[in-house]
Coordinates of N, CA and C in Angstrom, one line a residue:
K275 N 2.9 -18.4 21.3 CA 3.2 -19.0 20.1 C 3.7 -20.4 20.0
A276 N 4.9 -20.4 20.6 CA 6.0 -21.4 21.3 C 5.6 -22.5 21.4
E277 N 5.2 -23.6 20.9 CA 5.1 -24.8 21.9 C 6.0 -26.0 22.1
E278 N 6.1 -26.6 23.1 CA 7.1 -27.2 23.6 C 6.6 -29.2 23.1
R279 N 7.4 -30.2 22.2 CA 7.0 -31.2 21.8 C 8.1 -32.6 22.0
D280 N 8.1 -33.2 22.6 CA 9.0 -34.3 22.9 C 10.4 -33.4 23.2
G281 N 10.3 -32.9 24.0 CA 11.3 -32.1 24.7 C 12.3 -30.7 24.5
E282 N 11.4 -30.5 22.2 CA 11.5 -29.2 22.0 C 11.2 -28.3 22.2
W283 N 11.4 -27.6 21.9 CA 10.6 -26.1 21.5 C 10.3 -25.7 19.7
Y284 N 8.9 -25.1 19.6 CA 8.6 -25.2 18.2 C 7.4 -24.2 17.9
M285 N 7.9 -23.2 17.0 CA 7.3 -22.1 16.6 C 6.3 -22.1 15.1
G286 N 5.2 -23.2 15.1 CA 4.7 -24.1 13.9 C 5.5 -25.4 13.9
R287 N 6.6 -25.1 12.6 CA 7.5 -26.0 12.3 C 8.4 -26.0 12.5
M288 N 9.2 -25.0 13.3 CA 10.4 -24.5 13.5 C 10.4 -24.7 14.4
P289 N 12.4 -25.4 14.8 CA 12.4 -25.0 16.0 C 13.3 -24.1 16.7
V290 N 12.4 -23.8 18.1 CA 13.4 -22.6 18.2 C 14.1 -23.2 19.4
D291 N 15.2 -22.1 20.3 CA 15.8 -21.9 21.1 C 15.2 -20.9 22.4
P292 N 14.4 -21.8 22.9 CA 13.7 -20.5 24.0 C 14.4 -19.8 25.2
A293 N 16.4 -20.5 25.3 CA 17.2 -19.8 26.2 C 18.0 -18.6 25.4
Q294 N 17.2 -18.6 24.1 CA 18.2 -18.0 23.1 C 17.1 -16.6 22.7
G295 N 16.0 -16.3 23.4 CA 14.2 -15.7 23.1 C 13.7 -16.5 22.2
F296 N 13.8 -17.9 21.7 CA 12.7 -18.4 20.5 C 13.3 -18.4 19.5
K297 N 14.9 -17.8 18.9 CA 15.0 -17.5 17.6 C 15.4 -19.1 17.6
A298 N 15.0 -18.7 16.2 CA 15.5 -20.2 14.9 C 16.3 -21.2 15.1
K299 N 16.3 -22.4 15.1 CA 17.3 -22.9 15.5 C 18.2 -23.3 14.4
E300 N 17.7 -22.9 12.8 CA 18.2 -23.4 11.6 C 16.7 -22.6 10.6
I301 N 17.6 -22.2 10.0 CA 16.9 -21.3 8.3 C 16.3 -22.1 7.5
Q302 N 15.3 -21.9 7.4 CA 14.4 -23.1 6.4 C 14.0 -21.7 5.3
L303 N 15.0 -21.6 4.1 CA 15.6 -20.6 3.1 C 14.4 -21.1 2.7
F304 N 13.4 -21.8 1.9 CA 12.6 -21.6 1.5 C 10.7 -21.6 1.8
S305 N 11.4 -21.3 3.1 CA 9.9 -21.8 3.5 C 9.0 -20.0 4.1
L306 N 8.0 -20.0 3.8 CA 7.1 -18.6 3.7 C 6.5 -18.4 5.4
Q307 N 6.5 -19.7 6.0 CA 5.8 -19.7 7.2 C 6.4 -18.7 8.0
R308 N 7.2 -17.8 8.5 CA 7.7 -16.9 9.6 C 7.6 -15.6 8.9
P309 N 7.1 -14.9 9.6 CA 7.3 -13.4 8.9 C 8.4 -13.1 8.9
H310 N 10.2 -13.4 9.1 CA 10.9 -12.6 8.8 C 11.2 -13.5 7.3
M311 N 11.3 -14.6 7.2 CA 11.3 -15.5 5.6 C 10.6 -14.8 4.6
R312 N 9.1 -14.1 5.1 CA 8.2 -13.5 4.1 C 8.9 -12.3 3.6
A313 N 9.9 -11.1 4.8 CA 10.1 -10.2 4.5 C 11.2 -10.5 3.6
F314 N 12.1 -11.1 3.6 CA 13.2 -12.0 3.3 C 13.4 -12.2 1.8
H315 N 12.2 -12.8 1.4 CA 11.8 -13.3 0.2 C 11.2 -12.2 -0.3
F316 N 10.0 -11.1 0.3 CA 9.9 -9.6 -0.1 C 11.0 -9.0 -0.9
A317 N 12.0 -8.9 0.0 CA 13.0 -7.8 0.4 C 13.9 -8.1 -1.7
W318 N 13.9 -9.5 -1.6 CA 15.1 -9.5 -2.5 C 14.4 -9.9 -4.0
S319 N 13.1 -10.2 -3.6 CA 12.2 -10.1 -5.2 C 11.7 -9.3 -5.8
S320 N 11.4 -7.9 -4.6 CA 10.9 -6.6 -5.2 C 12.5 -6.2 -5.4
F321 N 13.0 -5.9 -5.1 CA 14.5 -5.4 -5.9 C 15.5 -6.4 -6.8
F322 N 15.0 -7.6 -6.9 CA 15.1 -8.2 -8.5 C 14.4 -7.4 -9.0
V323 N 13.2 -7.1 -8.9 CA 12.2 -6.6 -9.9 C 12.8 -5.5 -10.1
A324 N 13.0 -4.3 -9.4 CA 13.3 -3.0 -9.8 C 14.2 -3.1 -10.5
F325 N 15.4 -3.6 -10.0 CA 16.8 -4.0 -10.7 C 16.6 -3.9 -12.6
T326 N 15.9 -4.8 -12.7 CA 15.5 -5.7 -14.3 C 14.8 -4.4 -14.4
C327 N 13.5 -3.5 -14.3 CA 12.9 -2.5 -14.5 C 13.7 -1.5 -15.0
W328 N 14.6 -1.1 -14.0 CA 15.6 0.4 -14.5 C 16.6 -0.3 -15.2
F329 N 17.2 -2.1 -15.5 CA 17.9 -1.7 -16.1 C 18.1 -2.9 -17.0
A330 N 17.0 -3.1 -17.5 CA 17.3 -4.1 -18.6 C 17.3 -3.5 -19.8
F331 N 16.8 -2.2 -20.5 CA 16.9 -2.2 -21.7 C 18.4 -1.6 -22.4
A332 N 19.0 -0.9 -21.4 CA 20.3 -0.5 -21.8 C 21.4 -0.9 -22.3
P333 N 21.9 -2.0 -22.3 CA 22.5 -3.0 -22.3 C 21.5 -3.7 -23.8
L334 N 20.9 -3.5 -24.6 CA 20.3 -3.7 -24.9 C 19.9 -2.6 -26.3
M335 N 19.6 -1.9 -26.5 CA 19.3 -1.1 -26.6 C 20.2 -1.3 -27.9
P336 N 21.1 -1.1 -28.9 CA 22.0 -1.2 -29.9 C 21.8 -2.4 -30.7
V337 N 20.3 -3.3 -30.0 CA 20.6 -4.4 -30.8 C 18.4 -3.8 -30.9
V338 N 18.2 -3.9 -29.7 CA 16.7 -3.3 -29.7 C 16.5 -2.7 -30.5
R339 N 16.5 -1.6 -30.6 CA 16.7 0.1 -31.5 C 16.9 -0.2 -33.3
P340 N 17.0 -1.1 -33.8 CA 17.2 -1.2 -34.9 C 16.6 -2.2 -35.4
A341 N 16.0 -3.5 -34.4 CA 15.3 -4.2 -34.3 C 13.8 -3.4 -34.4
L342 N 14.1 -2.4 -33.8 CA 12.2 -2.2 -33.9 C 12.0 -0.5 -35.1
G343 N 13.2 0.0 -35.5 CA 12.5 1.1 -35.9 C 12.4 2.2 -35.0
M344 N 13.3 2.1 -34.0 CA 13.0 2.9 -33.0 C 14.1 4.8 -33.1
N345 N 13.2 5.5 -33.4 CA 14.2 6.6 -33.5 C 15.0 7.4 -32.1
L346 N 15.3 8.2 -31.9 CA 16.6 8.8 -30.6 C 14.8 8.8 -29.8
K347 N 14.1 9.5 -29.7 CA 12.6 10.4 -29.0 C 11.8 9.0 -29.0
Q348 N 11.8 8.0 -29.2 CA 11.1 6.5 -29.1 C 12.6 6.1 -27.7
V349 N 13.3 6.4 -28.1 CA 14.5 5.3 -26.9 C 13.9 6.4 -26.2
F350 N 14.0 7.5 -25.7 CA 14.4 8.2 -24.7 C 12.9 7.8 -23.6
A351 N 11.5 7.7 -24.8 CA 10.4 7.8 -23.6 C 10.6 6.1 -23.4
V352 N 11.1 5.3 -24.1 CA 10.9 4.1 -23.6 C 12.2 3.9 -22.4
N353 N 13.2 4.5 -22.1 CA 13.8 5.4 -21.2 C 13.6 5.6 -19.9
I354 N 12.7 6.6 -20.4 CA 12.0 7.2 -19.2 C 10.3 6.0 -18.2
A355 N 10.0 5.2 -19.7 CA 8.8 4.2 -19.1 C 9.8 3.5 -18.2
S356 N 11.0 3.1 -18.4 CA 11.6 1.8 -17.4 C 11.4 2.8 -16.2
V357 N 12.1 3.9 -16.1 CA 12.3 4.4 -14.6 C 10.9 4.6 -14.0
A358 N 9.8 5.3 -14.9 CA 8.9 5.1 -14.3 C 8.1 3.7 -13.8
S359 N 8.3 2.9 -14.4 CA 8.0 1.2 -13.7 C 8.7 0.7 -12.6
T360 N 9.9 1.2 -12.8 CA 10.7 1.1 -11.6 C 10.0 1.8 -10.0
I361 N 9.7 3.0 -10.7 CA 8.8 3.7 -9.3 C 7.3 2.7 -8.6
T362 N 6.9 3.0 -10.3 CA 5.6 2.4 -9.8 C 5.3 1.5 -8.8
T363 N 6.5 0.2 -9.3 CA 7.0 -1.2 -8.5 C 7.0 -0.6 -6.9
R364 N 7.8 0.4 -7.3 CA 8.8 0.5 -5.5 C 7.2 0.9 -4.6
F365 N 6.5 1.5 -5.1 CA 5.1 2.1 -4.4 C 4.4 1.4 -4.4
L366 N 4.4 -0.1 -4.7 CA 3.2 -1.3 -4.9 C 3.8 -1.9 -4.5
V367 N 4.9 -2.8 -4.5 CA 6.1 -3.8 -3.8 C 5.6 -3.1 -2.1
G368 N 6.2 -2.3 -1.6 CA 6.6 -1.2 -0.4 C 5.2 -1.7 0.8
P369 N 3.9 -1.2 0.0 CA 3.0 -1.2 0.9 C 2.6 -3.2 0.8
L370 N 2.5 -3.8 -0.2 CA 2.9 -5.4 -0.2 C 3.0 -6.0 0.7
C371 N 4.6 -5.5 0.8 CA 5.6 -5.5 1.9 C 5.2 -5.7 3.3
D372 N 4.8 -4.7 3.2 CA 4.5 -4.1 5.0 C 2.9 -5.5 5.2
K373 N 2.4 -5.4 4.5 CA 0.5 -6.2 4.5 C 0.8 -7.7 5.2
V374 N 1.5 -7.8 3.8 CA 1.7 -9.3 3.6 C 2.7 -10.2 4.5
G375 N 3.7 -9.2 4.8 CA 5.1 -9.8 5.5 C 5.1 -9.8 7.0
P376 N 5.9 -9.1 7.8 CA 5.7 -8.8 8.9 C 5.2 -8.7 9.9
K377 N 4.2 -7.8 9.3 CA 3.4 -7.6 10.1 C 2.0 -8.3 10.7
R378 N 1.7 -9.4 9.4 CA 0.7 -10.5 9.1 C 1.0 -11.2 10.5
C379 N 1.9 -11.0 11.2 CA 2.1 -12.1 12.5 C 1.7 -11.2 13.7

């Protein structure tokens, strides 16, 4: 996939160094063009979603519970739903990362 243009080697628009196994010369952080960057972005975004699902309600519970008029049983149900959503998200994002991420190219 690497090609030479004007004395420089490129994989797509990414400049690479053939002497170092066609590794990138620069990091294009906001690019989803290379499989490595797609894997990176899927990894941090899935971690962020899982972290948010897991820990979002716990610090807010003293404020949320009286505002919604929740009893203790409902609080436990919300915590269980939070953990269940994290598990579900991991099962969904993992295969998505495998399918769309590095194995695509």
